[in-house]
Amino acid sequence: MTGQVHSPASDSTEAGPKAFEAVCTVKSNDLANDAYRLLVLDAPRHILKCQPGQFFHLLCPVTDQHQPYLRRPMSIYSFDEEVGELAFLYKVEGEGTKAMATLTPGDSFNVLGPLGVGYSIKPDWNNLLLVARGVGLATLAPLAQEAARLGRKLTAICSARSEAALLSTEHFRRLGTEVISVTDEDGSSSVDNLRRLIEARIAEEGVDAFYTCGSNRLLKLLQELGKKHNIPGEIALEQQMACGLGMCQCCVRPFRKGDDIVQLRVCKEGPVFDLQEAMGW
Amino acid sequence: MTGQVHSPASDSTEAGPKAFEAVCTVKSNDLANDAYRLLVLDAPRHILKCQPGQFFHLLCPVTDQHQPYLRRPMSIYSFDEEVGELAFLYKVEGEGTKAMATLTPGDSFNVLGPLGVGYSIKPDWNNLLLVARGVGLATLAPLAQEAARLGRKLTAICSARSEAALLSTEHFRRLGTEVISVTDEDGSSSVDNLRRLIEARIAEEGVDAFYTCGSNRLLKLLQELGKKHNIPGEIALEQQMACGLGMCQCCVRPFRKGDDIVQLRVCKEGPVFDLQEAMGW
Amino acid sequence: MVDLSVSVGSLTLKNPIMPASGTFSEDLSDVLDLNRLGALVAKTITRELRSGNPTPRVCEVRGSMLNSIGIPSKGVDYFLQNTVPFFHEYDTPFVASISAGTADEFAELCEQVSVPGVSAIEVNISCPNIEEDGKAFAMRPSTTLSVMEKLRGATDLPLWAKLTPNTGEIIEVAQAAEHGGADALVVANTLLSMAIDVRTRKPKLGNLMGGLSGPALKPITLRMTYQCAKAANIPVIGCGGITTLNDVLEYLIAGASAVQVGTATFINPTAMTALVDQLTTYMEEEGLADLSSIIGSVRDGEAADSQFLEATS
Amino acid sequence: MVDLSVSVGSLTLKNPIMPASGTFSEDLSDVLDLNRLGALVAKTITRELRSGNPTPRVCEVRGSMLNSIGIPSKGVDYFLQNTVPFFHEYDTPFVASISAGTADEFAELCEQVSVPGVSAIEVNISCPNIEEDGKAFAMRPSTTLSVMEKLRGATDLPLWAKLTPNTGEIIEVAQAAEHGGADALVVANTLLSMAIDVRTRKPKLGNLMGGLSGPALKPITLRMTYQCAKAANIPVIGCGGITTLNDVLEYLIAGASAVQVGTATFINPTAMTALVDQLTTYMEEEGLADLSSIIGSVRDGEAADSQFLEATS
Ligand SMILES: Cc1cc2nc3c(=O)[nH]c(=O)nc-3n(C[C@H](O)[C@H](O)[C@H](O)COP(=O)(O)OP(=O)(O)OC[C@H]3O[C@@H](n4cnc5c(N)ncnc54)[C@H](O)[C@@H]3O)c2cc1C
Ligand SMILES: Cc1cc2nc3c(=O)[nH]c(=O)nc-3n(C[C@H](O)[C@H](O)[C@H](O)COP(=O)(O)OP(=O)(O)OC[C@H]3O[C@@H](n4cnc5c(N)ncnc54)[C@H](O)[C@@H]3O)c2cc1C
Ligand SMILES: Cc1cc2nc3c(=O)[nH]c(=O)nc-3n(C[C@H](O)[C@H](O)[C@H](O)COP(=O)(O)O)c2cc1C
Ligand SMILES: Cc1cc2nc3c(=O)[nH]c(=O)nc-3n(C[C@H](O)[C@H](O)[C@H](O)COP(=O)(O)O)c2cc1C
Ligand code: FES
Ligand code: FES
């Protein structure tokens, strides 16, 4: 017999592996703006039973210029089980993402996933509000896909440096999300303005849940508003990862559970966590 | 002032560096037969003042599949200062040469050289005899170029497993060399047959100097014939190399100097050595 | 059919490939069939609850990694109630890994984990001995001997002593572990290293320093495996940087009876089962029936001076 | 104009980049202008003629190399008659490197090379002490102290003690070298390693084992450089795996006053002058006038636990 059903983290009753190492083929890897690229892969269907907020752990290529060693975690930007397509939106930063940027159509690319626990949409959550910035929008994009599938109303407040730096707003709109964009350029992305915007939303049509990711500023704001109006929420967090599978314990962060502070693994108990349990940094 | 003139190994009076690190561009890198490739480079002219028998130390590319670290020494197969062209004939074996095999036209390729001491053709050596096998022919090819330039008669005994495996015989013929091919297939490459062939040459038109490289069997045969007929000769030898410049002392081999045995660096005192001083292995 | 089985003291493993402590857990059953491995080695536990080191706990160095996980531990009770039963479902020997700050606590924990379902105990003596000057037990032969004697007294299960490559006396430490009663040596743990973020000028690890693992470590721990296999009369389990079949073979040829694979699993989670497959194919292709002709077969007695290069074939 | 000069004890170097012993010789003047370097360090010599180790003397490991050159030496007379005069033509400090099997021979050779044209003497105490158990002097604090005291008595020139990473007591050895009279520490030499040719089952080096150098060594020797710079009151010269500007900066930030570049020169013979250029550009871009704000600037005092990741910029 296999040990699947004994896995403490397992809540599925399916036998066989739940995370897969698969070699995909690059379909495209184009610039999304000056700093981001969208990598679209031809992926085997059996790895595409994904939840929004889950991630893959990517084996970046080794090139003459770049020699990344560890895998790099990236949120799923979009997945389509029928077409067999998987996409990542990533910022070109260091050794690994620079190496990823060299991928061209037809190249092989090894991915491990889907991994982690994603966002949830409870049956009685109808008005969903998403607030995110920068690459955080990549992480939240599949939530729009899922909200559309479930017929819920999703509003996305997308924040960026400038109008030009705004990512994925078209992608969100295509999925039926109402997009409100705010920028540093015109001052609309300030915490105060965001608070005003969200308070107005809550007053007008009500908000059943908040979704966000990554930013400390947004975390604090949404925790405050969530407490005040008793609105639940979820946040995706990041941490350095080695295994991505829950084995090495390198990716822990502290969370408030009642009066205790517990260390949870971002790759296994996360990357999506309860908004109020998350701790600022 | 620079220290050039003090270099113990320096016998030129030119100032400035004598070996160059240069980035060349790949012109072609095609199969020469099933195991060998010919790499032709677009090279800056100032690195092409080469002697036959000298070598370059090649920085092989790092790829997803192959991660060579040290440079790889390769004899110059041909060089053309006017055209700005440099070529290597190499056998695809391990990490480094497999990585070299992935080079395609337009790629950059870093070479260091020309290095070492090459073959000499003394003014009174008119009938030159070259005996070589396999990749040894790569090392000896520029000797044909030089013999043609100096108007000497060169005969090349080219040995191989089979007629099909014979390399460079066309290249030699084009440079005016008389080619005698011998193979394992038809038994003509045996030491006894070679001895007969060479003795006949010596008897018919005389031989002023032997040139060979690499093989222990050929070394012994030519040492024997050289002693018997008082014919001088030169041999190119190989050894593992790190620096290629004479600094690390890893590439030594033993040589007979009178009654002594001395250790000489293949990269600096060689790769071409006196035939009688070389020691079998 | 090739026979990949090896024996490590009284224990027979179906093949020589097993995970290294701390790079493996129940979670790997999400990706591969644990029954295909030679043994299953748990993350080191301590008796008490521990939270481990500050983050960041890992960083990348050229072609390898550093970690300063520390030993976060849910304690021995959790281990006995959850981890041991989980692995009991597999027909592969399960090896506990333990650590403590004093020899007495070490022995006590050793006794506590000597339960059915545990086939051997790996004792991670590469951890600081807080009674002495804070240096790890396995840094010195004397502290190795005394802790191993106490551990030997605490259990009848096979004891695998996990050595540290930070010592300058690996041979003497290996012999001390043997004399102290070890049944096998695991050579070795990670090597203390450092990396600095040049932009922020902060160490890349929250704990300032951490252990090097992965390919960079291999030549060092392979050398130590060779030295220990020569110097000791108990089996050696090689560990450090194993990634390819070639790496496995080098360790076996150097004298290891089995090997542990750590960091490679982070890069390719199915690395261990792939190595089992590749080893099988290799044996078939070489026409070898079992591993006895490989283990310890290093040709180190011959004059090396005559190894010249013939390049004309 | 940025000022790259550093002082190593009483010696001022025009920049912190110099070659590592054994990876440099007169021959490098064929490829670059030696006057552009901070110092010139010769290959270790012994008093008598020595032929060095059997071949193969080098092999490649993943992303790095092993060597077992040994110390082939033309002897001290050749050195004084040829090497010293050659380097005298350069306006860069020339550093001799010496070694011997006993402390007395070491001291005698030290006296012999204390001649005009030699600016400092690097003492390679990482070589076997044949009077004791054959372990290198720098494996233990006691043997380090006694050999350094003899060497100190033999010369008035600055003495640089070259330490070995094979010791388990780098801090104690560094302090012993200081107490024995060293003016600077070079941290460190190569780390004993092994590689086996799986096809022939022979060790890849004629001498069975050899020293690891290159990028794989860096995290280890960087850690030791940091430890020695903290523990000793004399300058530390970092050495091990330095390839890129980032590597140079990491060593300086960790506390090194200067660095030695070894294996990188084998891969790119102009590596050292490229590093000098890159360091100059870096200083200009960062608006730094000299290296004083970099050397030893590691921020190791801050709570690292708060280093979380903000990924939304
Ligand atoms: C669950 C999760 C989902 C993510 N999703 C996305 C995404 O959709 N798009 C995107 O652009 N980025 C995403 N990130 C961040 C992304 O992983 C890092 O930007 C990336 O690893 C940087 O790699 P690099 O090679 O460019 O940088 P380097 O500086 O070379 O990285 C060095 C090491 O640090 C790690 N690292 C660096 N930054 C981060 C970070 N922010 N989080 C975790 N590890 C880090 C790397 O993985 C690597 O191990 C996500 C991170 C996590 C944890
Ligand atoms: C002066 C000189 C000229 C040469 N000219 C040619 C040539 O024109 N064509 C050609 O095909 N080969 C030539 N060789 C041999 C060539 O250098 C090796 O075949 C090549 O280095 C093998 O590299 P690899 O990565 O394929 O093998 P690997 O097995 O991966 O090499 C591992 C290490 O061993 C070294 N090595 C392996 N074989 C040899 C060898 N025979 N000589 C020296 N070092 C070796 C490599 O350089 C490398 O450092 C020459 C060697 C020398 C010394
Ligand atoms: C993230 C991580 C955690 C580790 N934790 C432990 C541990 O708890 N106990 C232990 O004995 N070794 C531990 N090790 C060391 C490994 O077991 C192994 O000895 C080392 O990583 C070298 O092998 P590798 O290069 O194959 O990874 C750990 C290594 C890593 C990378
Ligand atoms: C081929 C070679 C020869 C060496 N010879 C010596 C030597 O004679 N004396 C010495 O002190 N160190 C010697 N070393 C060690 C280097 O000086 C240096 O400490 C080590 O290589 C680490 O630096 P690197 O990684 O930059 O090469 C040698 C290293 C190599 C690679
Ligand atoms: S990355 Fe290994 S436990 Fe999360
Ligand atoms: S390869 Fe370094 S001396 Fe010849």
Coordinates of C-alpha atoms in Angstrom, one line a residue, chain A residues 22-236:
Chain A
A22 CA 6.7 17.6 -15.0
V23 CA 8.6 18.8 -18.1
C24 CA 6.6 21.4 -19.9
T25 CA 7.2 23.1 -23.2
V26 CA 7.5 26.9 -23.5
K27 CA 4.8 28.4 -25.7
S28 CA 5.8 32.0 -25.2
N29 CA 7.8 34.1 -22.8
D30 CA 7.1 37.7 -23.7
L31 CA 7.6 41.0 -21.8
A32 CA 4.5 42.1 -19.9
N33 CA 6.0 45.5 -19.2
D34 CA 9.6 46.7 -18.7
A35 CA 10.3 44.4 -15.6
Y36 CA 7.8 41.5 -15.9
R37 CA 7.5 38.6 -18.3
L38 CA 4.6 36.2 -18.9
L39 CA 5.7 32.6 -19.3
V40 CA 3.1 30.4 -21.0
L41 CA 3.7 26.7 -21.0
D42 CA 2.2 23.7 -22.7
A43 CA 1.6 21.5 -19.7
P44 CA 0.4 17.9 -19.1
R45 CA -3.3 18.0 -18.0
H46 CA -2.8 15.9 -14.9
I47 CA -0.8 18.7 -13.2
L48 CA -3.5 21.3 -13.8
K49 CA -6.0 20.5 -11.1
C50 CA -5.0 23.8 -9.4
Q51 CA -6.6 26.1 -6.8
P52 CA -6.1 29.8 -7.0
G53 CA -3.2 30.9 -4.8
Q54 CA -1.3 27.7 -5.3
F55 CA 2.2 27.8 -6.7
F56 CA 4.7 25.8 -8.7
H57 CA 8.4 25.4 -7.9
L58 CA 10.3 26.1 -11.0
L59 CA 13.7 24.6 -12.1
C60 CA 15.3 27.5 -13.8
P61 CA 17.7 26.7 -16.7
V62 CA 21.5 26.9 -16.2
T63 CA 23.1 29.1 -18.8
D64 CA 26.6 30.5 -19.5
Q65 CA 25.6 33.7 -17.7
H66 CA 23.3 32.4 -15.0
Q67 CA 23.7 29.4 -12.7
P68 CA 20.7 29.3 -10.4
Y69 CA 20.7 26.2 -8.1
L70 CA 17.5 26.1 -6.0
R71 CA 14.1 26.0 -7.6
R72 CA 12.1 29.3 -7.6
P73 CA 8.5 29.4 -6.3
M74 CA 6.0 31.2 -8.5
S75 CA 2.3 31.6 -8.1
I76 CA 0.1 30.3 -10.9
Y77 CA -1.0 33.2 -13.0
S78 CA -3.4 31.1 -15.0
F79 CA -4.1 27.5 -15.7
D80 CA -6.4 25.8 -18.2
E81 CA -6.8 22.1 -17.7
E82 CA -8.7 21.6 -21.0
V83 CA -6.2 23.4 -23.2
G84 CA -3.3 22.1 -21.2
E85 CA -1.9 25.5 -20.5
L86 CA -0.1 27.0 -17.4
A87 CA 1.2 30.5 -17.1
F88 CA 3.4 32.5 -14.7
L89 CA 3.8 36.2 -14.5
Y90 CA 7.2 37.0 -13.0
K91 CA 9.5 39.9 -12.3
V92 CA 13.0 39.6 -13.7
E93 CA 15.3 40.1 -10.6
G94 CA 18.1 37.8 -9.8
E95 CA 20.0 34.7 -11.0
G96 CA 16.9 32.5 -11.5
T97 CA 14.4 34.9 -13.0
K98 CA 17.2 36.2 -15.4
A99 CA 17.8 32.6 -16.5
M100 CA 14.0 32.2 -16.9
A101 CA 13.9 35.3 -19.1
T102 CA 16.2 33.5 -21.6
L103 CA 13.6 30.7 -22.3
T104 CA 12.3 30.7 -25.8
P105 CA 9.3 28.9 -27.4
G106 CA 10.0 25.2 -27.8
D107 CA 12.4 25.0 -24.8
S108 CA 11.7 22.4 -22.1
F109 CA 11.0 23.7 -18.6
N110 CA 10.7 21.5 -15.4
V111 CA 8.0 22.5 -12.9
L112 CA 6.9 20.9 -9.6
G113 CA 3.4 21.4 -8.4
P114 CA 0.7 22.4 -7.9
L115 CA 1.9 23.1 -4.3
G116 CA 0.5 24.6 -1.1
V117 CA -2.9 25.7 0.0
G118 CA -4.7 28.3 -2.1
Y119 CA -7.5 30.9 -1.5
S120 CA -10.9 29.7 -0.5
I121 CA -14.3 31.2 -1.5
K122 CA -16.9 30.1 1.1
P123 CA -20.4 29.4 -0.2
D124 CA -21.9 32.5 1.3
W125 CA -19.2 34.9 0.2
N126 CA -20.7 36.8 -2.7
N127 CA -19.0 40.1 -2.8
L128 CA -15.2 39.6 -2.9
L129 CA -12.7 42.4 -2.7
L130 CA -9.1 41.9 -3.9
V131 CA -6.4 44.5 -3.2
A132 CA -3.0 43.9 -4.6
R133 CA 0.1 45.5 -6.0
G134 CA 2.8 44.6 -8.5
V135 CA 3.5 40.9 -8.8
G136 CA 0.9 40.3 -6.1
L137 CA -1.6 40.6 -9.0
A138 CA -0.1 37.5 -10.5
T139 CA -0.9 35.5 -7.4
L140 CA -4.5 36.8 -7.3
A141 CA -5.3 36.4 -11.0
P142 CA -6.6 32.8 -10.7
L143 CA -9.0 34.0 -8.0
A144 CA -10.8 36.0 -10.7
Q145 CA -11.0 32.8 -12.8
E146 CA -12.5 31.0 -9.9
A147 CA -14.9 33.8 -8.9
A148 CA -16.2 33.8 -12.5
R149 CA -16.6 30.0 -12.4
L150 CA -18.6 30.2 -9.2
G151 CA -20.6 33.3 -10.3
R152 CA -19.4 35.6 -7.5
K153 CA -18.8 39.3 -7.9
L154 CA -15.1 40.3 -7.6
T155 CA -13.7 43.8 -7.4
A156 CA -10.0 44.2 -7.8
I157 CA -8.1 47.3 -6.5
C158 CA -4.9 47.2 -8.5
S159 CA -2.1 49.3 -7.3
A160 CA 1.1 50.3 -9.1
R161 CA 3.7 53.0 -9.4
S162 CA 2.2 54.4 -12.6
E163 CA -0.6 53.8 -15.0
A164 CA 2.0 52.3 -17.3
A165 CA 3.3 49.9 -14.7
L166 CA -0.2 48.5 -14.0
L167 CA -0.3 44.8 -14.8
S168 CA -3.1 42.4 -15.6
T169 CA -6.0 44.8 -15.4
E170 CA -7.1 43.6 -18.9
H171 CA -6.8 40.0 -17.8
F172 CA -9.0 40.8 -14.7
R173 CA -11.6 42.6 -16.8
R174 CA -11.8 39.8 -19.3
L175 CA -12.6 37.5 -16.4
G176 CA -15.5 39.8 -15.4
T177 CA -13.7 41.5 -12.5
E178 CA -14.4 45.1 -11.8
V179 CA -11.1 46.9 -11.7
I180 CA -10.2 50.0 -9.8
S181 CA -6.7 51.1 -10.4
V182 CA -4.7 53.4 -8.1
T183 CA -1.2 54.7 -8.7
D184 CA 1.6 56.4 -6.8
E185 CA 1.9 58.8 -9.7
D186 CA -1.5 60.5 -9.0
G187 CA -1.4 59.8 -5.2
S188 CA -4.4 57.5 -5.3
S189 CA -2.5 54.5 -4.0
S190 CA -1.9 56.1 -0.5
V191 CA -3.1 54.1 2.5
D192 CA -5.6 56.8 3.3
N193 CA -7.1 56.9 -0.1
L194 CA -7.3 53.1 -0.2
R195 CA -9.0 53.1 3.2
R196 CA -11.5 55.6 1.8
L197 CA -12.1 53.6 -1.3
I198 CA -12.7 50.3 0.6
E199 CA -14.9 51.9 3.3
A200 CA -17.1 53.3 0.5
R201 CA -17.3 49.8 -1.1
I202 CA -18.3 48.3 2.3
A203 CA -20.9 51.0 2.8
E204 CA -22.3 50.8 -0.7
E205 CA -22.6 47.1 -1.6
G206 CA -20.9 45.3 1.2
V207 CA -17.8 43.1 1.2
D208 CA -17.9 39.5 2.3
A209 CA -14.1 38.8 2.1
F210 CA -10.8 40.4 1.5
Y211 CA -8.0 38.9 -0.6
T212 CA -4.5 40.2 -0.7
C213 CA -0.9 39.2 -0.8
G214 CA 2.6 40.2 0.0
S215 CA 2.5 43.8 1.1
N216 CA 2.9 44.7 4.8
R217 CA 1.1 48.1 4.2
L218 CA -1.9 46.3 2.7
L219 CA -1.9 43.6 5.3
K220 CA -2.2 46.2 8.1
L221 CA -4.9 48.2 6.4
L222 CA -7.0 45.1 5.7
Q223 CA -6.5 43.7 9.2
E224 CA -7.8 47.0 10.6
L225 CA -10.8 47.2 8.3
G226 CA -11.5 43.5 8.7
K227 CA -11.6 43.8 12.5
K228 CA -13.7 47.0 12.3
H229 CA -16.3 45.6 10.0
N230 CA -15.9 41.9 10.9
I231 CA -14.9 40.9 7.4
P232 CA -12.8 37.7 7.0
G233 CA -9.9 37.7 4.6
E234 CA -6.9 35.8 3.3
I235 CA -3.4 36.7 2.4
A236 CA -0.7 35.0 0.4

